[in-house]
Amino acid sequence: MNAADQASAAWQKLKAYYQEKLISYHSQLEGDLTELQTAKLRGRIAEINGFLALENPPPIVTLGDEQSPLSEY
């Protein structure tokens, strides 16, 4: 997402809406919920966090110094 997208009125409205949803969902997690209800809320929170992360630049990955998890085999 570029700077113009982040500054758009649409993004600002969506971001505010989903930030309010996060507050609500976190508040609900503090209540008396079943395991299933808790799992559903955590899933919703993860989806919203993923959506909101669109405004962050993707991480730069460099090859060469990392250990591959398969290098042990």
PDB file of C-alpha atoms in Angstrom:
ATOM      1  CA  MET A   1       0.000   0.000   0.000  1.00  0.00           C
ATOM      2  CA  ASN A   2       1.457   3.334  -0.989  1.00  0.00           C
ATOM      3  CA  ALA A   3       1.280   6.649   0.864  1.00  0.00           C
ATOM      4  CA  ALA A   4      -1.641   7.886  -1.245  1.00  0.00           C
ATOM      5  CA  ASP A   5      -3.659   4.785  -0.373  1.00  0.00           C
ATOM      6  CA  GLN A   6      -2.899   5.244   3.315  1.00  0.00           C
ATOM      7  CA  ALA A   7      -4.003   8.874   3.175  1.00  0.00           C
ATOM      8  CA  SER A   8      -7.285   8.100   1.415  1.00  0.00           C
ATOM      9  CA  ALA A   9     -10.545   8.750   3.221  1.00  0.00           C
ATOM     10  CA  ALA A  10     -11.674   5.193   2.524  1.00  0.00           C
ATOM     11  CA  TRP A  11      -8.614   3.663   4.203  1.00  0.00           C
ATOM     12  CA  GLN A  12      -8.904   6.008   7.177  1.00  0.00           C
ATOM     13  CA  LYS A  13     -12.562   5.016   7.673  1.00  0.00           C
ATOM     14  CA  LEU A  14     -11.829   1.306   7.330  1.00  0.00           C
ATOM     15  CA  LYS A  15      -8.862   1.539   9.669  1.00  0.00           C
ATOM     16  CA  ALA A  16     -10.876   3.384  12.334  1.00  0.00           C
ATOM     17  CA  TYR A  17     -13.748   0.904  12.012  1.00  0.00           C
ATOM     18  CA  TYR A  18     -11.500  -2.125  12.423  1.00  0.00           C
ATOM     19  CA  GLN A  19      -9.522  -0.584  15.264  1.00  0.00           C
ATOM     20  CA  GLU A  20     -12.824  -0.126  17.126  1.00  0.00           C
ATOM     21  CA  LYS A  21     -13.696  -3.748  16.361  1.00  0.00           C
ATOM     22  CA  LEU A  22     -10.354  -4.836  17.851  1.00  0.00           C
ATOM     23  CA  ILE A  23     -11.079  -2.936  21.047  1.00  0.00           C
ATOM     24  CA  SER A  24     -14.501  -4.559  21.256  1.00  0.00           C
ATOM     25  CA  TYR A  25     -13.173  -8.058  20.564  1.00  0.00           C
ATOM     26  CA  HIS A  26     -10.372  -7.727  23.118  1.00  0.00           C
ATOM     27  CA  SER A  27     -12.926  -6.571  25.672  1.00  0.00           C
ATOM     28  CA  GLN A  28     -15.123  -9.573  24.884  1.00  0.00           C
ATOM     29  CA  LEU A  29     -12.153 -11.908  25.390  1.00  0.00           C
ATOM     30  CA  GLU A  30     -12.019 -10.805  29.006  1.00  0.00           C
ATOM     31  CA  GLY A  31     -15.554 -12.079  29.531  1.00  0.00           C
ATOM     32  CA  ASP A  32     -16.859 -15.553  30.291  1.00  0.00           C
ATOM     33  CA  LEU A  33     -16.642 -17.333  26.935  1.00  0.00           C
ATOM     34  CA  THR A  34     -16.555 -20.941  25.876  1.00  0.00           C
ATOM     35  CA  GLU A  35     -13.444 -22.299  24.186  1.00  0.00           C
ATOM     36  CA  LEU A  36     -15.207 -22.133  20.831  1.00  0.00           C
ATOM     37  CA  GLN A  37     -16.292 -18.520  21.317  1.00  0.00           C
ATOM     38  CA  THR A  38     -12.769 -17.590  22.397  1.00  0.00           C
ATOM     39  CA  ALA A  39     -11.277 -19.304  19.347  1.00  0.00           C
ATOM     40  CA  LYS A  40     -13.692 -17.500  17.025  1.00  0.00           C
ATOM     41  CA  LEU A  41     -12.837 -14.123  18.536  1.00  0.00           C
ATOM     42  CA  ARG A  42      -9.118 -14.815  18.297  1.00  0.00           C
ATOM     43  CA  GLY A  43      -9.596 -15.734  14.643  1.00  0.00           C
ATOM     44  CA  ARG A  44     -11.437 -12.482  13.999  1.00  0.00           C
ATOM     45  CA  ILE A  45      -8.700 -10.540  15.773  1.00  0.00           C
ATOM     46  CA  ALA A  46      -6.039 -12.253  13.656  1.00  0.00           C
ATOM     47  CA  GLU A  47      -7.922 -11.408  10.454  1.00  0.00           C
ATOM     48  CA  ILE A  48      -8.285  -7.761  11.435  1.00  0.00           C
ATOM     49  CA  ASN A  49      -4.620  -7.527  12.408  1.00  0.00           C
ATOM     50  CA  GLY A  50      -3.707  -8.988   9.022  1.00  0.00           C
ATOM     51  CA  PHE A  51      -5.905  -6.448   7.265  1.00  0.00           C
ATOM     52  CA  LEU A  52      -4.484  -3.532   9.234  1.00  0.00           C
ATOM     53  CA  ALA A  53      -0.951  -4.745   8.507  1.00  0.00           C
ATOM     54  CA  LEU A  54      -1.514  -3.954   4.829  1.00  0.00           C
ATOM     55  CA  GLU A  55      -0.334  -0.420   5.524  1.00  0.00           C
ATOM     56  CA  ASN A  56       3.053  -1.679   6.726  1.00  0.00           C
ATOM     57  CA  PRO A  57       5.760  -2.254   4.120  1.00  0.00           C
ATOM     58  CA  PRO A  58       6.579  -5.922   3.620  1.00  0.00           C
ATOM     59  CA  PRO A  59       9.742  -7.113   5.359  1.00  0.00           C
ATOM     60  CA  ILE A  60      12.886  -7.308   3.284  1.00  0.00           C
ATOM     61  CA  VAL A  61      14.217 -10.840   3.174  1.00  0.00           C
ATOM     62  CA  THR A  62      17.828 -11.433   2.280  1.00  0.00           C
ATOM     63  CA  LEU A  63      19.093 -14.818   1.269  1.00  0.00           C
ATOM     64  CA  GLY A  64      22.320 -16.369   2.359  1.00  0.00           C
ATOM     65  CA  ASP A  65      22.764 -15.949   6.099  1.00  0.00           C
ATOM     66  CA  GLU A  66      19.580 -17.660   7.274  1.00  0.00           C
ATOM     67  CA  GLN A  67      19.491 -21.272   8.307  1.00  0.00           C
ATOM     68  CA  SER A  68      16.913 -23.226   6.383  1.00  0.00           C
ATOM     69  CA  PRO A  69      14.731 -25.432   8.598  1.00  0.00           C
ATOM     70  CA  LEU A  70      15.412 -28.201   6.090  1.00  0.00           C
ATOM     71  CA  SER A  71      19.201 -27.831   6.225  1.00  0.00           C
ATOM     72  CA  GLU A  72      19.353 -30.326   9.082  1.00  0.00           C
ATOM     73  CA  TYR A  73      18.092 -33.153   6.877  1.00  0.00           C
TER      74      TYR A  73
END
